PDB file of C-alpha atoms in Angstrom:
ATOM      1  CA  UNK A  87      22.200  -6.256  36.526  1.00 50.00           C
ATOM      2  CA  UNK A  88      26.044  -5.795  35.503  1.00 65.00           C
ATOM      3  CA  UNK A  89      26.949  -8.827  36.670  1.00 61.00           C
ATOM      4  CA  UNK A  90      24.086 -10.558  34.572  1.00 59.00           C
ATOM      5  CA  UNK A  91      25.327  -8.398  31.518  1.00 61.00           C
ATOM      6  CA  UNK A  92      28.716  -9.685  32.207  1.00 62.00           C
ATOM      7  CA  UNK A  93      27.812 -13.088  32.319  1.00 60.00           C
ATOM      8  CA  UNK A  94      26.003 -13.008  29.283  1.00 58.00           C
ATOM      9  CA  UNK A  95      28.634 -10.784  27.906  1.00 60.00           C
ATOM     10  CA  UNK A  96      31.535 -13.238  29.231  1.00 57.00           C
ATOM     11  CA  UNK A  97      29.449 -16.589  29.193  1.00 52.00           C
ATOM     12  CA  UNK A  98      30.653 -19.342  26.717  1.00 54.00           C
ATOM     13  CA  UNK A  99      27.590 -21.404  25.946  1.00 52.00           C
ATOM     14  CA  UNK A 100      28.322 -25.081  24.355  1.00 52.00           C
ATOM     15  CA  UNK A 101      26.498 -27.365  22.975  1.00 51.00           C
ATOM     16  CA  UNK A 102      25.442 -29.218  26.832  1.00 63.00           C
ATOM     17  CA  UNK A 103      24.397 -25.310  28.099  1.00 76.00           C
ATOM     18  CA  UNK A 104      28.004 -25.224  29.757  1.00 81.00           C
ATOM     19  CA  UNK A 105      28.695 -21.644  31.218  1.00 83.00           C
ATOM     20  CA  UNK A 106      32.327 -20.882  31.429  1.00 82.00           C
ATOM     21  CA  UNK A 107      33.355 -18.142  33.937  1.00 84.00           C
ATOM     22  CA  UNK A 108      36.290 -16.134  34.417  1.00 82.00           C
ATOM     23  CA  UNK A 109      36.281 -16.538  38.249  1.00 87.00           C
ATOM     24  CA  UNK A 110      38.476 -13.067  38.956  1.00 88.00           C
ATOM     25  CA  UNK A 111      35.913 -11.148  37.237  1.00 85.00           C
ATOM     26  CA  UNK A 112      32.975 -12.477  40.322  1.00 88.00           C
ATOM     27  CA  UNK A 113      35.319 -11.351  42.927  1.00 91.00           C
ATOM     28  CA  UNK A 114      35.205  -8.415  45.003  1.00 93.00           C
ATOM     29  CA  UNK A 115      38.166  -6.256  45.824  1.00 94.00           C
ATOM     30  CA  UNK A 116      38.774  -8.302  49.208  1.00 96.00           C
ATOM     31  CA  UNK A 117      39.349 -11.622  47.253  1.00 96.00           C
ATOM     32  CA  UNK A 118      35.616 -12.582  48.074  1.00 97.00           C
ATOM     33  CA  UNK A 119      34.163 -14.704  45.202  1.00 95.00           C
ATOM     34  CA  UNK A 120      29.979 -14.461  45.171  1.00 91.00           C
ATOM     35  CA  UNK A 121      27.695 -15.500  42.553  1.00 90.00           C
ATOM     36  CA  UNK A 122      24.073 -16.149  42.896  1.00 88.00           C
ATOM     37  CA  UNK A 123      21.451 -18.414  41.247  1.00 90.00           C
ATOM     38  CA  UNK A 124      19.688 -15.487  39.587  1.00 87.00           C
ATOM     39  CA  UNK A 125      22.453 -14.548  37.742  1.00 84.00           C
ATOM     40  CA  UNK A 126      22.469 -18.234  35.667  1.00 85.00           C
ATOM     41  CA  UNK A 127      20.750 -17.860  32.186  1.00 80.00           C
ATOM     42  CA  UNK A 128      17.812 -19.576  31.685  1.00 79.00           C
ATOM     43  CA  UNK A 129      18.627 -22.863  30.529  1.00 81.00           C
ATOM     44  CA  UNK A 130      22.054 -23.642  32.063  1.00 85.00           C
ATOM     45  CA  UNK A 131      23.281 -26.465  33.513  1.00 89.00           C
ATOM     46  CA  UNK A 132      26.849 -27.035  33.937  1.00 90.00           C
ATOM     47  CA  UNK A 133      28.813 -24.098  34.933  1.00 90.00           C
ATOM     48  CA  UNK A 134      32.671 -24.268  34.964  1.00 89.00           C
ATOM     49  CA  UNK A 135      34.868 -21.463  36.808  1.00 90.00           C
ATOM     50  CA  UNK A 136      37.636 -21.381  35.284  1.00 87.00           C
ATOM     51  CA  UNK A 137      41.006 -19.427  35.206  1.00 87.00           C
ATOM     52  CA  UNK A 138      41.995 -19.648  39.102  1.00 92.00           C
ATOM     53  CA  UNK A 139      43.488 -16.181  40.766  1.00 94.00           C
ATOM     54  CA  UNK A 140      45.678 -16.113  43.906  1.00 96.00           C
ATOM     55  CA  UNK A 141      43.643 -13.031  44.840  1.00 96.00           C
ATOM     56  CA  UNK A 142      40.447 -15.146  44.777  1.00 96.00           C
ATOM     57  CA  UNK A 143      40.429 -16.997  48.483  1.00 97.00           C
ATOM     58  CA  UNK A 144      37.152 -17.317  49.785  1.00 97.00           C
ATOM     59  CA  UNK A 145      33.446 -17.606  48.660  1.00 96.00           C
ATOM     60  CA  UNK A 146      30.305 -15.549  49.671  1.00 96.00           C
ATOM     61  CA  UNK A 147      27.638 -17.105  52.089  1.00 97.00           C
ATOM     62  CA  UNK A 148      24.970 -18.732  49.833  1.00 96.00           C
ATOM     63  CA  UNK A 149      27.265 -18.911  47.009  1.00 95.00           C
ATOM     64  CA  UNK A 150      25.356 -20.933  43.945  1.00 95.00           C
ATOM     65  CA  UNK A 151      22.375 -21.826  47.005  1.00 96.00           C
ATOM     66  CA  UNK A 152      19.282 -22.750  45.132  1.00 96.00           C
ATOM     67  CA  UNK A 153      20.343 -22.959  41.559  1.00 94.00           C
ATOM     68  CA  UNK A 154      18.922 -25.579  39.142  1.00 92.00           C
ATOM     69  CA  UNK A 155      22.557 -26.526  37.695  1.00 93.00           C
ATOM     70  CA  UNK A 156      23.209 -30.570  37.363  1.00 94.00           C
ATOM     71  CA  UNK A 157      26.947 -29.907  37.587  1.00 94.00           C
ATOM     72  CA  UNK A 158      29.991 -27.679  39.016  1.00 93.00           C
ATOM     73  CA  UNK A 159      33.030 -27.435  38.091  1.00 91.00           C
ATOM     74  CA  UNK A 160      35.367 -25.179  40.367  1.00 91.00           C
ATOM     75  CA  UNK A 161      38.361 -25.502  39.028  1.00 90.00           C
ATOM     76  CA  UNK A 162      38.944 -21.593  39.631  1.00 91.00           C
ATOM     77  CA  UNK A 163      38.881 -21.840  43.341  1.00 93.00           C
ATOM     78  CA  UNK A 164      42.191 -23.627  43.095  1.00 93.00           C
ATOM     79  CA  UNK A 165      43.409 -20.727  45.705  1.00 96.00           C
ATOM     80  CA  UNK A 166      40.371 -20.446  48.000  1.00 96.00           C
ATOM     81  CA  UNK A 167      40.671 -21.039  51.712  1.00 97.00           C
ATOM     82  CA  UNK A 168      37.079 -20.215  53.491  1.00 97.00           C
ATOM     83  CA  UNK A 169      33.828 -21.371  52.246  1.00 96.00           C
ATOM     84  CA  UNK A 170      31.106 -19.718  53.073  1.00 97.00           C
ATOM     85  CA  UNK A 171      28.130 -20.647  54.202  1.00 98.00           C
ATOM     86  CA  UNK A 172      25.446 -22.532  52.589  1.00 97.00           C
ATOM     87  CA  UNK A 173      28.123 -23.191  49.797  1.00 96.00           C
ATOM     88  CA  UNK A 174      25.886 -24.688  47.137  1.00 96.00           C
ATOM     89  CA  UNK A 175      22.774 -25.387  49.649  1.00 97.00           C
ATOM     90  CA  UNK A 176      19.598 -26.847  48.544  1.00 97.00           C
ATOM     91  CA  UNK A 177      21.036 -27.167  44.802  1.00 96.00           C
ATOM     92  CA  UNK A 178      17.747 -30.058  44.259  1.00 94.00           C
ATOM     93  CA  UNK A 179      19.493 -30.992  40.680  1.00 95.00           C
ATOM     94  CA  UNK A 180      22.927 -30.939  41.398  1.00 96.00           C
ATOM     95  CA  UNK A 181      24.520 -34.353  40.598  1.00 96.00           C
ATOM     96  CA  UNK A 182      27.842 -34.049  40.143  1.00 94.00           C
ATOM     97  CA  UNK A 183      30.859 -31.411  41.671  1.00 93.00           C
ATOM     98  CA  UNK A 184      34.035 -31.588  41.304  1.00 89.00           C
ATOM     99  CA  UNK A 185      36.044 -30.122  44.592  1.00 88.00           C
ATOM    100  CA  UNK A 186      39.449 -31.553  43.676  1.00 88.00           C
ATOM    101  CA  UNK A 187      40.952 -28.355  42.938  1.00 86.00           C
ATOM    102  CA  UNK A 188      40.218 -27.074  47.143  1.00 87.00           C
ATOM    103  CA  UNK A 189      43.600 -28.168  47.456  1.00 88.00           C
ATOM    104  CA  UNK A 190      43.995 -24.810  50.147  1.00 91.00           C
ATOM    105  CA  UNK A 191      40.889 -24.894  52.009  1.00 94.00           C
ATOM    106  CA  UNK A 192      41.400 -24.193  55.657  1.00 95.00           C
ATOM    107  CA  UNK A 193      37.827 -23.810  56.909  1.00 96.00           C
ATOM    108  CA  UNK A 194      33.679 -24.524  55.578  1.00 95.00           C
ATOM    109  CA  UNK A 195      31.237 -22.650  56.476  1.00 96.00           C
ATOM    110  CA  UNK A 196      28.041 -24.316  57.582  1.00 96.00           C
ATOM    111  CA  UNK A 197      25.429 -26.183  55.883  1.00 96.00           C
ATOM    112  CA  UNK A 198      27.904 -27.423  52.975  1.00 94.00           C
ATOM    113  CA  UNK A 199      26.199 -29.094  50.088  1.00 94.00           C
ATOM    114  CA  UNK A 200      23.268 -29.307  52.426  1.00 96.00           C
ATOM    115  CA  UNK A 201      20.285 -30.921  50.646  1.00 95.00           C
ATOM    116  CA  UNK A 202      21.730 -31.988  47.400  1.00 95.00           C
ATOM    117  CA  UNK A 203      19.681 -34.480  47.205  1.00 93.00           C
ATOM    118  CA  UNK A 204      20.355 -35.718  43.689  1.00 95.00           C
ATOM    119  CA  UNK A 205      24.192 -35.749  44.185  1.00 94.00           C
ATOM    120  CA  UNK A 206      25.740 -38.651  43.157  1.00 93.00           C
ATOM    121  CA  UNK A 207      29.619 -37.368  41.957  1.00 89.00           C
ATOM    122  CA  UNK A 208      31.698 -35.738  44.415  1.00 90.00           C
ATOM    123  CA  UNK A 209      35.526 -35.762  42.426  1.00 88.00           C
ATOM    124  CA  UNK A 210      37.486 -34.686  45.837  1.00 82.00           C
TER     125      UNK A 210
END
């Protein structure tokens, strides 16, 4: 529940339901970013991380897995070198993400992008 009061607290919401995230703030002390469809507000559709953090370099298993977003923007993971698992798995209305900012990634976890179905832009 703090992390959904942050969100809403720390959320920018445009006109095109854009959230904009401050990507240190989903991090754990270890560098570890996580976030979790049920922390989206309702009505979302394009989230953005934004402001990239040397201290941020990997991603939770499951990170985004499920959500109902159309589009990703990660430009926040700029220093991220592991994906986790099931990084943004089964994401049914997910058409476009941009990755070109994994400029440092050394290993994926499993089950990448696994049934995106709708995808149709991946900017690498």
């Amino acid at each position: 529940r703090e992390k959904v009061a942050m969100l809403l607290e720390k959320g920018c919401f445009g006109s095109d339901r854009i959230l904009c995230l401050d990507t240190p703030t989903f991090a754990d002390d270890a560098g570890c970013l996580e976030f979790q469809k049920e922390w989206i507000p309702e009505g979302v559709l394009h989230i953005r991380f934004a402001n990239p953090d040397p201290s941020v370099t990997s991603t939770a298993d499951g990170f985004l897995k499920g959500s109902n977003v159309t589009c990703v923007d990660l430009f926040g993971l700029e220093y991220v070198v592991s994906i986790g698992d099931e990084f943004l798995s089964e994401c049914r209305s997910l058409v476009s993400v941009d990755l070109s900012f994994f400029t440092s990634v050394e290993s994926i976890g499993g089950y990448f992008l696994y049934q995106c179905k709708a995808l149709e832009t991946v900017d690498l």
